[in-house]
Amino acid sequence: MDKQVVSFNLNGEAVRVRCDPFSSLLSLLRDRLGLLGTKAGCGRGECGACTVLLDGLAVNACLVPAGKAEGLNVETIENLSRGGSLHPIQEAFVEKGAVQCGFCTPGMVMSAHALLKSDPAPGREEIRKAISGNLCRCSGYVQIEEAIAAAADKLKD
Amino acid sequence: MIRRNIKAGEGKEGFPGARGFYDPEVWAKVTGRARYGIDLALPGMLQGKILRSPHPHALIRNVDLSRARSLPGVRAVLSGTGLGAKPYGIVFDDENPLALDRVRYIGDEVAAVAAVDEQTALEALQMISVEYEPLSAVFDPEEALLKGAVTLHDDFPGNIAWENRINRGEAEAAFKDADLVVEDTYALPSFHPGYIEPISCIAESEKFDGLTLHTALQSPHIVREILAGVLGLSISRVRVISPVMGGGFGGRVYGNLKLYLLAAFLSRAAGAPVKMQLTREEEFTVGRPMVAAMIKMKMALKEDGTFLARQADIITDNGAYSAQAPWVSKTLSERNDSLYHIPSISTRVRLVYTNKVPTGQYRAYGNQLANFACESLIDRAAGKLGMDPLRLRLKNCIGPGDTSVHGLQIKSCALSRCLQDAADAIGWTERKKGRGYGISAAIHAGGSIVFNPDFRGASARARLELDGRVTIVTGEQDYGQGAHGAFALIAARALSRVPGEINIVSRDTILTPFSIGALGMRQTTIGGRAVQLAAEDLLARIRDCAAELAGEEVVPEGGAFRTSSGRLIEPVGIAAFYCAKTSGLALTGEGRYVPEKSDYDQSGYGNIAVTYSFAAHACEVEIDRETGALTVHRFVAVHDSGRIVNLLTARGQVYGGVAQGLGMACSEGYIFEEGRVANPTFSGYRIPTALDLPSIETLFIQTDDPEGPYGAKGLGEIVQVPTPAAVANAVANALGEPVNELPLTAEKISRLLHGWECAD
Amino acid sequence: MKYIIAKSLDGALAALQDTGTGRARVVAGATDLFLQEQPDRLIDISRLPELQEVTLEKGLLRVGAAVTHNAASASGLIWEKAAALAEASTLLGSPQIRNIGTLGGNVANAAPAADAAVALAALGAEAVLFDSPGRFYVKPFAGLYAGYNCSRVDSCREILAWFLIRPAGPGQGSAFLRFTARGALSLPLANAAARVTLEKGRLKEVSLVVAPAGPAPSRLKKTEALLLGSNLSGKTWSMAEESASAEVAVRGSALRCSVEYRRRLIGILAGRVLSLAAQRAQRNR
């Protein structure tokens, strides 16, 4: 299979990786780069477990061809808790009981991260819209929404 | 007995130390470092894939594996005839790891391949040629029961996989004497647990005798026994190690046995570890959803609303193979009878084979399906009697000290209080015009003692570590519902420690005591009680050892011990003393909780569980009278699950259960076209998104149960049981006519509103 | 196999014509790539600045084919001049899909009920396509569909660059509505878009498009004609509902809904979307 070198910025570091450019960014992150925090739930953009930020916008890594990352900034869940301390969004998820099985959590946190970057004080409806592409089967979303609202308050301080 | 209500967000947080603590693994999960099954890899690992039947029913004339075997990179190719495996099953042995001479549904496993990578394995599948001779197929369980219908399994003539009749009291006479008889037929499709992580596993087979299986299971010990049996291995040579589980909801009690078996066979043939993973489509097409049900039900009442009798004729759709469907059908057919005083019951249930996806189990074991029928019919009766549906329920509620019609011994019970509080919270007496209101109640058994009548309880070990922390070793499982956190809180309470000082070890069958696992709401009730007893046992041993170390009497003081002379002896010192004294051992406590033997008899009469949890759900809905679109505006869930261990996680369980119940009520369900699953994706099988849920209010009525640990009872399954019926009753209230089919899609409601017929 | 991020429109066209290195196809968001057969080269046009623009020039609203749904939904200019398109872009799929999926892709994939495509059809959009550097032609929207999930935009030969839309002027307004079984992550059971021009409180021009009804967004011309000259009363919208329901040719599916229900639903949406468009037209003085 023809391979291509794709260069992009991953969690603040430049990476160059030879890969199948048509394969998904998800498989590049998980299978080639060993970043297993981004989860795979459906492979069709229908569950949001693989949500990462592409130039600051939430996308389904399973629907992004690896070649599309060329020259862009890719941010994954691994970037949020560097140095061992939790990001305020993650703290809020812990405090509000927003994590049950935890499988949707990384994608959910990344959607929240994208939201709070663009809207530091979202209302409950904005929060719901922002996570509407992330399925969670455990929580009924209530505590996730509470956590994102609490994270917004934390980030303001 | 009833303590007080806890409203979400106020008052007590649960057991001591519950505030800010709920899951020892939460840090790993929230940072993306938790390792789930899909994340696992082993050196030299192969990828396994399965060739599946494209036919709903066919004879296999020939399977040619030769071309696939010769493909470079392929390490093992298997078909059913080469395996030499015995049929297996959970209730009866009606399955083979790979089909032998016949396939019975679209997706039936025909051949399996292990190769160096997924691409090669998929290519190899395409090189296997199978000659089929299609047979006529039957998809509708009622048709499958007709004389002359094609038979799926020779051992099960008439396609009846399992049948049960229950007669209590004098149902026939009651119907004759009744002032009112109401009846209807209710239909529910198959529902899938819908966990977001697809099932996967890695099998490492040893050459002669041995298997290590890495997969997340709710009941790893029981799965280990089944695997050993089918693979012909010694049980103690089979080890199941569970990674973190991406959701279970009953779907991972046994998980996907076929996948594990095939991975083990492939690994044995290839001499290397084999990873297998279901795609999302496979999850829906060959995973194990819950049975679909057709429930014909009749109820007899007195004019004053007293329940006299209930009669039910239930058909459950088994699909092609059986798994746990008989047990699900049994729970479905019985559990709701114990919610009220109903003196006479006459029920027939038939589980029927069809050429469709085989079924398994899903949270609450079908209780929610029958609850929809029972609680809808009660509302109809209330309508006929001109009685408030709330009052009719309150009049017939079961209560503490009662023995139900099936012999369930109710110790703690706040059912009527749940109903009343749910009604109050939704505003039952000031219902708004233009909205619909519905209420429904539920009972669910917490901690089954009849799953295996000889093995009723659970055990646990507690060990004092050299650092002074305490490790709890349990065979019970956490799949996100908070069992580990609850165990830590229970142990911490028994030991006067903070929960953060408790380690939990589970998820590995060679390290943990045998356990039935996470099913039947037995984790907190039975598993938690064993943890409590183990911790108490350890505390006594630590105390003895502290006294020996001090050479004087000691009394416990905040996790440490005070000697009579006033010295404080810390656990660290005691652990070191004991370790030195025994040349390496640790102080260990054992807890065994063995509930009393049940009087459960052949007819299914008798007490079945250590505790019973209760709930009432109420909601307010609105219907767009043009399109039929349903909006649930507000939802109230009131639960009696005894003393709440951790309010934060208890709320999380209720929110999640209600969300699943709302999915069943509004948008979920399998759709079949000629036996083919028409909606095998998350866009077609519509579990709720964040934009689909109402505001949900949770309320706990805290009873003190004499059996559960510190008065706690189960919560994880009952949370979705009354939800579908509450919504259906609200919709019926809004429409002014009954509904008897789920899910309540806009199209169905439109048809009820406008009376149009469907031509296609 | 090569994934080429185009830096200029001419460069993209040159790469497309250079068949020496195998078959090439144009992509933008590429979200549906996993569903399709893969060519040898993909030419990603999503970063071409001129294809991401939304401008108003020479009396026409020009919307780039590489504008993402979220960008369209955030564009004040689109809301003001072509509200139906902004609305359609707001409701589609999920935030993740809207962040990467583009208007051009929504049309070129030729799904029968693509939200943005239905809005563009009702707005009377025209498509500007390039087949070689400097050579473009303008096609009416209706001419872009060849069949179910089959576009006349040949992504192996040409590049869909812009949509040209007559902007809403005084007395003009547009709207889009969709009906789904779920709040997000759902294809619509039905959708509808309308654009109207009012004169003296009556409908002077009407464009009404619904889907799914056949392979392409379906314009209901009989209903449009019937409504001309009508006032903005509830009676008019009921008439629209009835007429649309009778006129539309629909298919049912076990997965989504029956023919009968879809027919009703499309009627209801038609009445509602026309009323909404008319309200906007009234406000637009």
PDB file of C-alpha atoms in Angstrom, chain B residues 624 626-627 629 671 673 678-679 682-683 686-687 689 691-692 746-747 750 754 756-760, chain C residues 179 181-186 189 241 252-261 264-265 268-269 272:
ATOM      1  CA  ASP B 624     -47.772  17.849  18.594  1.00  0.00           C
ATOM      2  CA  GLU B 626     -50.351  17.519  13.765  1.00  0.00           C
ATOM      3  CA  THR B 627     -47.185  15.453  13.470  1.00  0.00           C
ATOM      4  CA  ALA B 629     -44.265  14.172  17.826  1.00  0.00           C
ATOM      5  CA  ILE B 671     -36.541  -3.150  13.061  1.00  0.00           C
ATOM      6  CA  GLU B 673     -36.911  -6.750   7.193  1.00  0.00           C
ATOM      7  CA  ALA B 678     -32.723  -2.917   9.226  1.00  0.00           C
ATOM      8  CA  ASN B 679     -31.175  -0.551  11.784  1.00  0.00           C
ATOM      9  CA  PHE B 682     -26.320   4.138  16.066  1.00  0.00           C
ATOM     10  CA  SER B 683     -28.112   6.351  13.558  1.00  0.00           C
ATOM     11  CA  ARG B 686     -31.746   5.622  18.175  1.00  0.00           C
ATOM     12  CA  ILE B 687     -30.516   5.797  21.720  1.00  0.00           C
ATOM     13  CA  THR B 689     -28.798  12.104  22.695  1.00  0.00           C
ATOM     14  CA  LEU B 691     -31.077  16.829  23.138  1.00  0.00           C
ATOM     15  CA  ASP B 692     -33.697  14.132  23.690  1.00  0.00           C
ATOM     16  CA  ALA B 746     -44.447  10.191  16.002  1.00  0.00           C
ATOM     17  CA  GLU B 747     -45.881   8.007  13.263  1.00  0.00           C
ATOM     18  CA  SER B 750     -50.164  10.295  14.495  1.00  0.00           C
ATOM     19  CA  HIS B 754     -55.921  10.703  13.092  1.00  0.00           C
ATOM     20  CA  TRP B 756     -55.241   6.617   9.358  1.00  0.00           C
ATOM     21  CA  GLU B 757     -54.157   3.205   8.253  1.00  0.00           C
ATOM     22  CA  CYS B 758     -50.862   2.078   6.916  1.00  0.00           C
ATOM     23  CA  ALA B 759     -51.109   0.523   3.493  1.00  0.00           C
ATOM     24  CA  ASP B 760     -47.589  -0.827   3.099  1.00  0.00           C
TER      25      ASP B 760
ATOM     26  CA  PHE C 179     -38.444  16.428  11.252  1.00  0.00           C
ATOM     27  CA  ALA C 181     -36.852  10.852  15.238  1.00  0.00           C
ATOM     28  CA  ARG C 182     -34.101  12.153  17.490  1.00  0.00           C
ATOM     29  CA  GLY C 183     -32.608  15.490  18.503  1.00  0.00           C
ATOM     30  CA  ALA C 184     -29.247  14.908  16.851  1.00  0.00           C
ATOM     31  CA  LEU C 185     -27.326  12.298  14.845  1.00  0.00           C
ATOM     32  CA  SER C 186     -30.384  11.563  12.752  1.00  0.00           C
ATOM     33  CA  LEU C 189     -37.783  11.663   8.203  1.00  0.00           C
ATOM     34  CA  GLU C 241     -50.294  21.439   3.460  1.00  0.00           C
ATOM     35  CA  GLY C 252     -41.576   4.627   2.597  1.00  0.00           C
ATOM     36  CA  SER C 253     -38.997   2.598   4.456  1.00  0.00           C
ATOM     37  CA  ALA C 254     -39.227   0.116   7.277  1.00  0.00           C
ATOM     38  CA  LEU C 255     -36.435   2.010   8.964  1.00  0.00           C
ATOM     39  CA  ARG C 256     -37.888   5.494   8.931  1.00  0.00           C
ATOM     40  CA  CYS C 257     -41.565   5.733   8.137  1.00  0.00           C
ATOM     41  CA  SER C 258     -44.415   4.653   5.923  1.00  0.00           C
ATOM     42  CA  VAL C 259     -45.437   6.334   2.699  1.00  0.00           C
ATOM     43  CA  GLU C 260     -48.636   7.613   4.297  1.00  0.00           C
ATOM     44  CA  TYR C 261     -46.920   9.167   7.254  1.00  0.00           C
ATOM     45  CA  ARG C 264     -48.622  13.750   5.857  1.00  0.00           C
ATOM     46  CA  LEU C 265     -45.415  14.937   7.410  1.00  0.00           C
ATOM     47  CA  ILE C 268     -47.322  19.629   7.546  1.00  0.00           C
ATOM     48  CA  LEU C 269     -43.727  20.762   7.104  1.00  0.00           C
ATOM     49  CA  ARG C 272     -45.153  25.407   8.444  1.00  0.00           C
TER      50      ARG C 272
END
